[in-house]
Amino acid sequence: MFTGIIEAMGKVSQVQPHSGDLRLCIETGGLGLDDVALGDSIATNGVCLTVVELTGRGYWADVSGETLMHTTAGQWQPGHTVNLEKALTPQTRLGGHIVSGHVDGIGEVVKRWGDARSERFRLRAPDELAKYIAHKGSITVDGISLTVNKVDGAEFELNIVPHTLKCTTMDGYKAGTQVNLEVDLLARYLERLLLGERAAEPSEDSGISLDFLTRHGFNRA
């Protein structure tokens, strides 16, 4: 588990294809590795990667086909900058929100503009994730815990202060940049809980609809 508070920026140093998936070497820059062991997790642009080898300057990690399908990791080339966060400990300050490192899908930057000393971004999420994104709720973008300022369908806006721009990869974002999105974990569990006993039914029959909510007393209009 992670908090979405970025500890350092690193970069991809090597990309090795392996029978349909990848092995990546990440140089960690200012991220200390003295307390990292083989098998530990490091969030890399929001993707929870397992350390399989330590190099002294960074780590190697395997990236499965499933991860390549749902994240931007397949686009990474040597020199690509990434946000890094080590897994939280019982002593970690939970300054962001609970982040699993399990990316839900790829979003895209639609627009960027200045607002006083901040920068504002408008992003588009995959349609299937729109229901989990709420005004003033939390969302993880490339591993960064952020607050949603506005929602319009599958698009949402973020207000980014100078410190976040300086300490993450967001200063390099422009229209068309693709990013990893992880929605609020609690929203996903709430959806599942609302299904009740229907959660055990095949997925094609277990979606939450207006009719479902009305029959279970959630819609009294």
Coordinates of N, CA and C in Angstrom, one line a residue:
M1 N 0.8 -1.2 0.0 CA 0.0 0.0 0.0 C 0.9 1.3 0.0
F2 N 0.3 2.3 -0.5 CA 1.0 3.6 -0.6 C 0.1 4.8 -0.2
T3 N 0.7 6.0 -0.2 CA -0.1 7.2 0.2 C -0.3 8.1 -1.0
G4 N 0.4 7.9 -2.1 CA 0.3 8.9 -3.2 C 1.1 10.1 -3.0
I5 N 2.0 10.2 -2.0 CA 2.9 11.3 -1.8 C 4.3 10.9 -2.4
I6 N 4.6 11.5 -3.5 CA 5.8 11.1 -4.2 C 7.1 11.4 -3.4
E7 N 8.0 10.4 -3.3 CA 9.2 10.6 -2.6 C 10.4 11.1 -3.4
A8 N 10.4 10.7 -4.7 CA 11.5 11.1 -5.6 C 11.0 10.8 -7.1
M9 N 11.8 11.4 -8.0 CA 11.6 11.1 -9.4 C 12.8 10.3 -9.8
G10 N 12.5 9.2 -10.6 CA 13.6 8.4 -11.2 C 13.4 8.4 -12.7
K11 N 14.2 7.5 -13.3 CA 14.0 7.3 -14.7 C 14.2 5.9 -15.1
V12 N 13.6 5.5 -16.2 CA 13.8 4.2 -16.8 C 15.2 4.1 -17.5
S13 N 16.0 3.2 -17.1 CA 17.4 3.1 -17.7 C 17.5 2.0 -18.7
Q14 N 16.7 0.9 -18.5 CA 16.7 -0.2 -19.5 C 15.4 -0.8 -19.6
V15 N 15.0 -1.3 -20.8 CA 13.8 -2.0 -21.1 C 14.1 -3.3 -21.8
Q16 N 13.8 -4.4 -21.2 CA 14.1 -5.7 -21.8 C 12.8 -6.5 -22.1
P17 N 12.4 -6.7 -23.4 CA 11.3 -7.6 -23.7 C 11.6 -9.0 -23.3
H18 N 10.6 -9.7 -22.7 CA 10.7 -11.1 -22.3 C 9.4 -11.8 -22.6
S19 N 9.4 -12.6 -23.8 CA 8.3 -13.5 -24.1 C 6.9 -12.9 -23.9
G20 N 6.8 -11.6 -24.4 CA 5.4 -11.0 -24.4 C 5.3 -10.0 -23.2
D21 N 6.2 -10.0 -22.3 CA 6.1 -9.0 -21.2 C 7.5 -8.3 -21.1
L22 N 7.7 -7.5 -20.0 CA 8.9 -6.7 -20.0 C 9.6 -6.9 -18.6
R23 N 10.9 -6.6 -18.7 CA 11.7 -6.4 -17.4 C 12.3 -5.0 -17.6
L24 N 12.1 -4.2 -16.5 CA 12.5 -2.8 -16.5 C 13.6 -2.6 -15.4
C25 N 14.5 -1.7 -15.8 CA 15.5 -1.2 -14.8 C 15.2 0.3 -14.5
I26 N 15.0 0.6 -13.2 CA 14.6 2.0 -12.9 C 15.8 2.5 -12.0
E27 N 16.3 3.7 -12.4 CA 17.3 4.4 -11.6 C 16.5 5.3 -10.7
T28 N 16.8 5.2 -9.4 CA 15.9 5.9 -8.4 C 16.3 7.3 -8.0
G29 N 17.4 7.8 -8.5 CA 17.7 9.2 -8.2 C 17.9 9.4 -6.7
G30 N 17.0 10.3 -6.1 CA 17.1 10.6 -4.7 C 16.4 9.7 -3.8
L31 N 15.8 8.6 -4.3 CA 15.1 7.7 -3.4 C 16.1 6.7 -2.8
G32 N 16.2 6.7 -1.5 CA 17.1 5.8 -0.8 C 16.6 4.4 -0.8
L33 N 17.6 3.5 -1.0 CA 17.2 2.1 -1.1 C 17.8 1.2 0.0
D34 N 18.3 1.9 1.0 CA 19.0 1.2 2.1 C 18.0 0.3 2.8
D35 N 16.7 0.6 2.9 CA 15.7 -0.2 3.6 C 14.9 -1.0 2.6
V36 N 15.3 -1.1 1.4 CA 14.5 -1.9 0.4 C 15.2 -3.3 0.2
A37 N 14.4 -4.3 0.2 CA 14.9 -5.7 0.0 C 14.2 -6.3 -1.2
L38 N 14.8 -7.4 -1.7 CA 14.2 -8.1 -2.8 C 12.7 -8.5 -2.4
G39 N 11.8 -8.3 -3.3 CA 10.4 -8.7 -3.0 C 9.6 -7.5 -2.5
D40 N 10.3 -6.4 -2.1 CA 9.5 -5.2 -1.7 C 8.9 -4.5 -2.9
S41 N 7.9 -3.7 -2.6 CA 7.1 -3.0 -3.6 C 7.5 -1.5 -3.7
I42 N 7.6 -1.0 -4.9 CA 7.8 0.4 -5.2 C 6.8 0.9 -6.2
A43 N 6.0 1.9 -5.9 CA 5.1 2.5 -6.8 C 5.9 3.3 -7.9
T44 N 5.7 2.9 -9.1 CA 6.5 3.5 -10.2 C 5.5 4.1 -11.2
N45 N 5.3 5.5 -11.1 CA 4.3 6.1 -11.9 C 2.9 5.5 -11.5
G46 N 2.8 5.1 -10.3 CA 1.5 4.6 -9.8 C 1.3 3.1 -9.9
V47 N 2.3 2.4 -10.6 CA 2.2 1.0 -10.8 C 3.0 0.3 -9.7
C48 N 2.4 -0.6 -9.0 CA 3.1 -1.3 -7.9 C 4.0 -2.4 -8.5
L49 N 5.3 -2.2 -8.5 CA 6.3 -3.1 -9.0 C 7.1 -3.8 -7.9
T50 N 7.3 -5.0 -8.1 CA 8.1 -5.8 -7.1 C 9.6 -5.8 -7.5
V51 N 10.4 -5.5 -6.6 CA 11.9 -5.4 -6.8 C 12.4 -6.8 -6.9
V52 N 13.0 -7.2 -8.0 CA 13.5 -8.5 -8.2 C 15.1 -8.5 -8.2
E53 N 15.7 -7.3 -8.3 CA 17.1 -7.2 -8.3 C 17.5 -5.7 -7.9
L54 N 18.4 -5.5 -7.0 CA 18.9 -4.2 -6.7 C 20.3 -4.0 -7.4
T55 N 20.4 -2.8 -7.9 CA 21.7 -2.5 -8.7 C 22.6 -1.6 -8.0
G56 N 22.2 -1.0 -6.9 CA 23.0 0.1 -6.3 C 22.5 1.4 -6.6
R57 N 22.1 1.6 -7.9 CA 21.6 2.9 -8.4 C 20.0 2.8 -8.6
G58 N 19.5 1.6 -8.4 CA 18.1 1.4 -8.7 C 17.7 0.0 -8.5
Y59 N 16.7 -0.4 -9.3 CA 16.1 -1.8 -9.2 C 15.6 -2.3 -10.5
W60 N 15.5 -3.6 -10.6 CA 14.9 -4.3 -11.7 C 13.5 -4.8 -11.3
A61 N 12.6 -4.7 -12.2 CA 11.2 -5.2 -11.9 C 10.6 -5.9 -13.2
D62 N 9.8 -6.9 -13.0 CA 9.1 -7.6 -14.1 C 7.8 -6.9 -14.2
V63 N 7.3 -6.7 -15.5 CA 6.0 -6.1 -15.8 C 5.2 -7.1 -16.6
S64 N 4.1 -7.6 -16.0 CA 3.3 -8.6 -16.7 C 2.5 -8.1 -17.8
G65 N 2.0 -9.0 -18.6 CA 1.1 -8.6 -19.7 C -0.1 -7.9 -19.2
E66 N -0.7 -8.3 -18.1 CA -1.8 -7.7 -17.5 C -1.5 -6.2 -17.1
T67 N -0.3 -5.9 -16.6 CA 0.0 -4.6 -16.2 C 0.2 -3.8 -17.5
L68 N 0.9 -4.3 -18.5 CA 1.1 -3.6 -19.8 C -0.3 -3.3 -20.4
M69 N -1.3 -4.1 -20.2 CA -2.6 -3.8 -20.8 C -3.3 -2.6 -20.2
H70 N -3.1 -2.4 -18.9 CA -3.9 -1.4 -18.2 C -3.1 -0.2 -17.8
T71 N -1.8 -0.1 -18.1 CA -1.0 1.0 -17.7 C -0.2 1.6 -18.9
T72 N 0.5 2.6 -18.6 CA 1.4 3.2 -19.6 C 2.8 2.6 -19.7
A73 N 3.0 1.6 -18.9 CA 4.3 1.0 -18.8 C 4.9 0.5 -20.1
G74 N 4.0 0.1 -21.0 CA 4.4 -0.4 -22.3 C 5.0 0.7 -23.2
Q75 N 4.7 2.0 -22.8 CA 5.2 3.1 -23.6 C 6.6 3.6 -23.1
W76 N 7.0 3.1 -21.9 CA 8.2 3.7 -21.3 C 9.4 3.2 -22.1
Q77 N 10.3 4.2 -22.3 CA 11.6 3.9 -23.0 C 12.7 4.4 -22.1
P78 N 14.0 4.0 -22.3 CA 15.1 4.6 -21.5 C 15.1 6.1 -21.5
G79 N 15.2 6.7 -20.3 CA 15.2 8.1 -20.2 C 13.8 8.6 -19.7
H80 N 12.8 7.8 -19.8 CA 11.4 8.2 -19.3 C 11.4 8.5 -17.8
T81 N 11.0 9.6 -17.4 CA 10.9 10.0 -16.0 C 9.7 9.4 -15.3
V82 N 9.9 8.9 -14.1 CA 8.8 8.3 -13.4 C 8.7 8.8 -11.9
N83 N 7.5 8.8 -11.3 CA 7.3 9.1 -9.9 C 7.6 7.9 -9.1
L84 N 8.2 8.0 -8.0 CA 8.6 6.9 -7.1 C 8.1 7.1 -5.7
E85 N 7.5 6.0 -5.1 CA 7.2 6.0 -3.7 C 7.3 4.5 -3.2
K86 N 8.1 4.4 -2.1 CA 8.2 3.1 -1.4 C 6.9 2.8 -0.7
A87 N 6.7 1.5 -0.4 CA 5.5 1.1 0.3 C 5.5 1.7 1.7
L88 N 4.3 2.0 2.2 CA 4.1 2.7 3.5 C 4.4 1.7 4.6
T89 N 4.8 2.2 5.8 CA 5.0 1.5 7.0 C 4.0 1.9 8.0
P90 N 3.9 1.2 9.2 CA 3.0 1.7 10.2 C 3.4 3.1 10.8
Q91 N 4.6 3.6 10.5 CA 5.0 4.9 11.0 C 4.9 6.0 9.9
T92 N 4.4 5.6 8.7 CA 4.3 6.6 7.6 C 3.2 7.6 7.9
R93 N 3.4 8.8 7.6 CA 2.3 9.8 7.7 C 1.4 9.6 6.5
L94 N 0.1 9.4 6.7 CA -0.8 9.2 5.6 C -1.3 10.6 5.1
G95 N -0.4 11.2 4.3 CA -0.6 12.6 3.9 C -1.5 12.7 2.6
G96 N -1.6 11.6 1.9 CA -2.4 11.6 0.7 C -3.7 10.8 1.0
H97 N -3.9 9.7 0.3 CA -5.0 8.8 0.6 C -4.5 7.3 0.4
I98 N -5.3 6.3 0.7 CA -4.9 5.0 0.6 C -4.8 4.6 -0.9
V99 N -3.6 4.2 -1.3 CA -3.4 3.9 -2.7 C -2.8 2.5 -2.8
S100 N -3.4 1.7 -3.7 CA -3.0 0.3 -3.8 C -1.8 0.0 -4.8
G101 N -1.7 0.9 -5.7 CA -0.7 0.7 -6.8 C -1.2 -0.2 -7.9
H102 N -2.5 -0.5 -7.9 CA -3.2 -1.3 -8.9 C -3.9 -0.3 -9.8
V103 N -3.3 0.0 -11.0 CA -3.9 1.0 -11.9 C -5.2 0.5 -12.5
D104 N -6.2 1.4 -12.6 CA -7.5 1.0 -13.1 C -7.6 1.3 -14.6
G105 N -6.8 2.2 -15.1 CA -6.9 2.5 -16.5 C -6.0 3.7 -16.9
I106 N -6.0 3.9 -18.2 CA -5.1 5.0 -18.7 C -6.0 6.2 -19.0
G107 N -5.7 7.4 -18.5 CA -6.3 8.6 -18.8 C -5.5 9.5 -19.7
E108 N -6.0 10.6 -20.1 CA -5.3 11.5 -21.1 C -5.5 13.0 -20.7
V109 N -4.5 13.7 -20.7 CA -4.6 15.2 -20.4 C -5.3 15.8 -21.6
V110 N -6.3 16.6 -21.3 CA -7.1 17.3 -22.4 C -6.6 18.7 -22.5
K111 N -6.3 19.4 -21.4 CA -6.0 20.8 -21.4 C -5.2 21.2 -20.2
R112 N -4.3 22.2 -20.4 CA -3.6 22.7 -19.3 C -3.5 24.2 -19.3
W113 N -3.7 24.9 -18.2 CA -3.7 26.3 -18.2 C -3.3 26.9 -16.8
G114 N -2.7 28.1 -16.8 CA -2.3 28.7 -15.5 C -3.4 29.3 -14.8
D115 N -3.3 29.3 -13.4 CA -4.2 29.9 -12.5 C -3.5 30.5 -11.3
A116 N -3.1 31.8 -11.4 CA -2.2 32.4 -10.4 C -0.9 31.6 -10.4
R117 N -0.5 31.1 -9.2 CA 0.8 30.3 -9.1 C 0.5 28.8 -9.4
S118 N -0.7 28.4 -9.5 CA -1.0 27.0 -9.7 C -1.2 26.7 -11.2
E119 N -1.2 25.5 -11.6 CA -1.5 25.0 -12.9 C -2.8 24.2 -12.8
R120 N -3.7 24.4 -13.7 CA -4.9 23.5 -13.8 C -4.8 22.6 -15.0
F121 N -5.3 21.4 -14.7 CA -5.3 20.3 -15.7 C -6.7 19.8 -15.9
R122 N -7.1 19.5 -17.1 CA -8.3 18.8 -17.4 C -7.9 17.4 -18.0
L123 N -8.4 16.3 -17.4 CA -8.1 15.0 -17.9 C -9.3 14.2 -18.2
R124 N -9.2 13.3 -19.1 CA -10.3 12.4 -19.5 C -10.0 11.0 -19.1
A125 N -10.9 10.4 -18.3 CA -10.8 9.0 -17.8 C -11.5 8.1 -18.8
P126 N -11.2 6.8 -18.8 CA -12.0 5.9 -19.5 C -13.4 5.9 -19.0
D127 N -14.4 5.8 -19.9 CA -15.8 5.9 -19.5 C -16.2 5.0 -18.3
E128 N -15.6 3.8 -18.3 CA -16.0 2.9 -17.2 C -15.5 3.3 -15.8
L129 N -14.6 4.3 -15.8 CA -14.1 4.8 -14.5 C -14.8 6.0 -14.0
A130 N -15.6 6.6 -14.9 CA -16.3 7.9 -14.6 C -17.1 7.9 -13.3
K131 N -17.8 6.7 -13.0 CA -18.7 6.6 -11.9 C -17.9 6.7 -10.6
Y132 N -16.6 6.4 -10.6 CA -15.8 6.4 -9.4 C -15.2 7.8 -9.0
I133 N -15.3 8.7 -9.9 CA -14.6 10.0 -9.8 C -15.6 11.1 -9.3
A134 N -15.4 11.6 -8.1 CA -16.3 12.6 -7.5 C -15.7 13.9 -7.2
H135 N -16.5 14.9 -7.2 CA -16.1 16.3 -6.9 C -15.5 16.3 -5.4
K136 N -14.3 16.8 -5.3 CA -13.6 16.8 -4.0 C -13.2 15.5 -3.5
G137 N -13.3 14.5 -4.3 CA -12.8 13.1 -4.0 C -11.4 13.0 -4.3
S138 N -10.8 11.8 -4.0 CA -9.4 11.6 -4.3 C -9.2 10.7 -5.6
I139 N -8.1 11.0 -6.3 CA -7.8 10.2 -7.4 C -6.2 10.1 -7.5
T140 N -5.7 9.0 -8.0 CA -4.3 8.9 -8.2 C -3.9 9.0 -9.6
V141 N -3.0 9.9 -10.0 CA -2.6 10.2 -11.3 C -1.1 9.9 -11.4
D142 N -0.6 8.9 -12.1 CA 0.8 8.5 -12.1 C 1.4 8.4 -10.7
G143 N 0.6 7.9 -9.8 CA 1.1 7.6 -8.5 C 0.9 8.8 -7.5
I144 N 0.4 9.9 -8.0 CA 0.2 11.2 -7.2 C -1.2 11.2 -6.6
S145 N -1.3 11.4 -5.3 CA -2.6 11.6 -4.7 C -3.1 13.0 -4.9
L146 N -4.2 13.1 -5.6 CA -4.7 14.4 -5.9 C -6.2 14.6 -5.6
T147 N -6.7 15.8 -5.5 CA -8.1 16.1 -5.2 C -8.8 16.6 -6.5
V148 N -9.9 16.0 -6.7 CA -10.7 16.4 -7.9 C -11.4 17.7 -7.7
N149 N -11.2 18.7 -8.5 CA -11.9 20.0 -8.3 C -13.2 20.1 -9.1
K150 N -13.3 19.4 -10.1 CA -14.5 19.5 -10.9 C -14.7 18.2 -11.8
V151 N -15.9 17.8 -11.9 CA -16.2 16.6 -12.8 C -17.2 17.0 -13.8
D152 N -17.0 16.5 -15.0 CA -17.9 16.7 -16.1 C -17.9 15.5 -17.0
G153 N -18.9 14.6 -16.7 CA -18.9 13.3 -17.4 C -17.7 12.5 -17.1
A154 N -16.9 12.1 -18.1 CA -15.7 11.3 -17.9 C -14.5 12.2 -17.7
E155 N -14.7 13.5 -17.8 CA -13.5 14.4 -17.6 C -13.5 15.1 -16.2
F156 N -12.4 15.4 -15.7 CA -12.2 16.0 -14.4 C -11.1 16.9 -14.4
E157 N -11.1 17.9 -13.4 CA -10.1 18.9 -13.4 C -9.3 18.8 -12.1
L158 N -8.0 19.2 -12.1 CA -7.1 19.2 -11.0 C -6.5 20.6 -10.9
N159 N -6.2 21.0 -9.6 CA -5.5 22.3 -9.4 C -4.2 21.8 -8.7
I160 N -3.0 22.2 -9.4 CA -1.7 21.7 -9.0 C -0.9 22.8 -8.5
V161 N -0.4 22.8 -7.2 CA 0.4 23.8 -6.6 C 1.8 23.7 -7.1
P162 N 2.6 24.7 -7.0 CA 4.0 24.7 -7.4 C 4.9 23.6 -6.9
H163 N 4.7 23.2 -5.6 CA 5.5 22.2 -5.0 C 5.3 20.8 -5.7
T164 N 4.0 20.5 -6.0 CA 3.7 19.3 -6.7 C 4.3 19.3 -8.1
L165 N 4.2 20.4 -8.8 CA 4.8 20.5 -10.1 C 6.3 20.2 -10.1
K166 N 6.9 20.8 -9.1 CA 8.4 20.7 -9.0 C 8.8 19.3 -8.6
C167 N 8.1 18.6 -7.8 CA 8.5 17.3 -7.2 C 7.9 16.1 -7.9
T168 N 7.2 16.3 -9.0 CA 6.6 15.1 -9.7 C 6.8 15.3 -11.2
T169 N 6.3 14.4 -12.0 CA 6.4 14.5 -13.4 C 5.3 15.4 -14.0
M170 N 4.4 16.0 -13.2 CA 3.3 16.7 -13.8 C 3.7 18.0 -14.6
D171 N 4.9 18.5 -14.3 CA 5.3 19.7 -15.0 C 5.5 19.4 -16.5
G172 N 5.7 18.2 -16.8 CA 5.9 17.8 -18.2 C 4.6 17.4 -19.0
Y173 N 3.5 17.5 -18.3 CA 2.2 17.1 -18.9 C 1.8 18.2 -19.9
K174 N 1.2 17.7 -21.0 CA 0.6 18.6 -22.0 C -0.6 17.9 -22.6
A175 N -1.4 18.6 -23.4 CA -2.5 17.9 -24.0 C -2.0 16.7 -24.8
G176 N -2.7 15.6 -24.5 CA -2.3 14.3 -25.2 C -1.5 13.4 -24.4
T177 N -0.9 13.9 -23.3 CA -0.1 13.0 -22.4 C -1.0 12.0 -21.8
Q178 N -0.6 10.7 -21.8 CA -1.3 9.6 -21.2 C -0.8 9.3 -19.8
V179 N -1.7 9.1 -18.9 CA -1.3 8.9 -17.5 C -2.0 7.7 -16.9
N180 N -1.4 7.1 -15.8 CA -2.0 6.0 -15.1 C -3.0 6.6 -14.1
L181 N -4.2 6.0 -14.0 CA -5.3 6.4 -13.1 C -5.6 5.3 -12.2
E182 N -5.7 5.6 -10.9 CA -6.3 4.7 -9.9 C -7.3 5.4 -9.1
V183 N -8.6 4.9 -9.2 CA -9.7 5.6 -8.5 C -9.6 5.2 -7.0
D184 N -10.4 6.0 -6.2 CA -10.5 5.8 -4.8 C -10.9 4.3 -4.5
L185 N -10.1 3.6 -3.7 CA -10.3 2.3 -3.3 C -11.7 2.1 -2.6
L186 N -12.1 3.1 -1.8 CA -13.3 3.0 -1.1 C -14.5 3.0 -2.0
A187 N -14.4 3.7 -3.1 CA -15.5 3.8 -4.1 C -15.7 2.4 -4.7
R188 N -14.7 1.7 -5.0 CA -14.8 0.4 -5.6 C -15.4 -0.6 -4.6
Y189 N -15.0 -0.6 -3.4 CA -15.6 -1.5 -2.4 C -17.1 -1.1 -2.2
L190 N -17.4 0.1 -2.2 CA -18.8 0.5 -2.0 C -19.7 0.0 -3.1
E191 N -19.2 0.1 -4.3 CA -20.0 -0.5 -5.4 C -20.3 -2.0 -5.2
R192 N -19.3 -2.7 -4.8 CA -19.4 -4.1 -4.6 C -20.4 -4.4 -3.5
L193 N -20.3 -3.7 -2.4 CA -21.1 -3.9 -1.2 C -22.6 -3.7 -1.6
L194 N -22.9 -2.7 -2.4 CA -24.2 -2.3 -2.8 C -24.9 -3.5 -3.5
L195 N -24.1 -4.4 -4.1 CA -24.7 -5.5 -4.9 C -25.2 -6.5 -3.9
G196 N -24.8 -6.6 -2.7 CA -25.3 -7.6 -1.7 C -25.1 -9.0 -2.2
E197 N -26.1 -9.8 -2.1 CA -26.0 -11.2 -2.6 C -25.9 -11.3 -4.1
R198 N -26.2 -10.3 -4.8 CA -26.1 -10.3 -6.3 C -24.6 -10.3 -6.7
A199 N -23.7 -10.0 -5.8 CA -22.3 -10.0 -6.1 C -21.8 -11.4 -6.6
A200 N -22.5 -12.4 -6.2 CA -22.1 -13.8 -6.6 C -22.6 -14.2 -7.9
E201 N -23.5 -13.3 -8.5 CA -24.0 -13.6 -9.9 C -23.0 -13.3 -10.9
P202 N -23.1 -13.9 -12.1 CA -22.2 -13.5 -13.2 C -22.2 -12.0 -13.5
S203 N -21.1 -11.5 -13.8 CA -20.9 -10.0 -13.9 C -21.9 -9.4 -14.9
E204 N -22.3 -10.1 -16.0 CA -23.2 -9.5 -16.9 C -24.6 -9.2 -16.3
D205 N -24.9 -9.9 -15.2 CA -26.2 -9.7 -14.6 C -26.1 -8.9 -13.3
S206 N -24.9 -8.5 -12.9 CA -24.8 -7.9 -11.6 C -24.5 -6.4 -11.5
G207 N -24.7 -5.7 -12.6 CA -24.4 -4.3 -12.6 C -25.4 -3.5 -11.8
I208 N -25.0 -2.3 -11.3 CA -25.9 -1.5 -10.6 C -26.6 -0.5 -11.6
S209 N -27.9 -0.6 -11.6 CA -28.7 0.3 -12.5 C -29.7 1.1 -11.7
L210 N -30.4 2.0 -12.3 CA -31.4 2.7 -11.6 C -32.5 1.8 -11.1
D211 N -32.8 0.8 -11.9 CA -33.8 -0.2 -11.5 C -33.4 -0.9 -10.2
F212 N -32.1 -1.3 -10.2 CA -31.5 -2.0 -9.0 C -31.6 -1.1 -7.8
L213 N -31.2 0.2 -7.9 CA -31.2 1.1 -6.8 C -32.7 1.3 -6.3
T214 N -33.6 1.4 -7.2 CA -35.0 1.6 -6.8 C -35.6 0.4 -6.0
R215 N -35.3 -0.8 -6.5 CA -35.8 -2.0 -5.9 C -35.2 -2.2 -4.5
H216 N -34.0 -1.7 -4.3 CA -33.4 -1.9 -3.0 C -33.4 -0.6 -2.1
G217 N -34.3 0.3 -2.4 CA -34.6 1.4 -1.5 C -33.7 2.6 -1.6
F218 N -32.8 2.6 -2.6 CA -31.8 3.8 -2.6 C -32.3 4.9 -3.5
N219 N -33.3 4.7 -4.3 CA -33.9 5.7 -5.2 C -35.3 5.9 -4.8
R220 N -35.7 7.0 -4.2 CA -37.1 7.2 -3.8 C -37.8 8.3 -4.6
A221 N -37.2 8.6 -5.8 CA -37.8 9.7 -6.6 C -39.1 9.2 -7.2

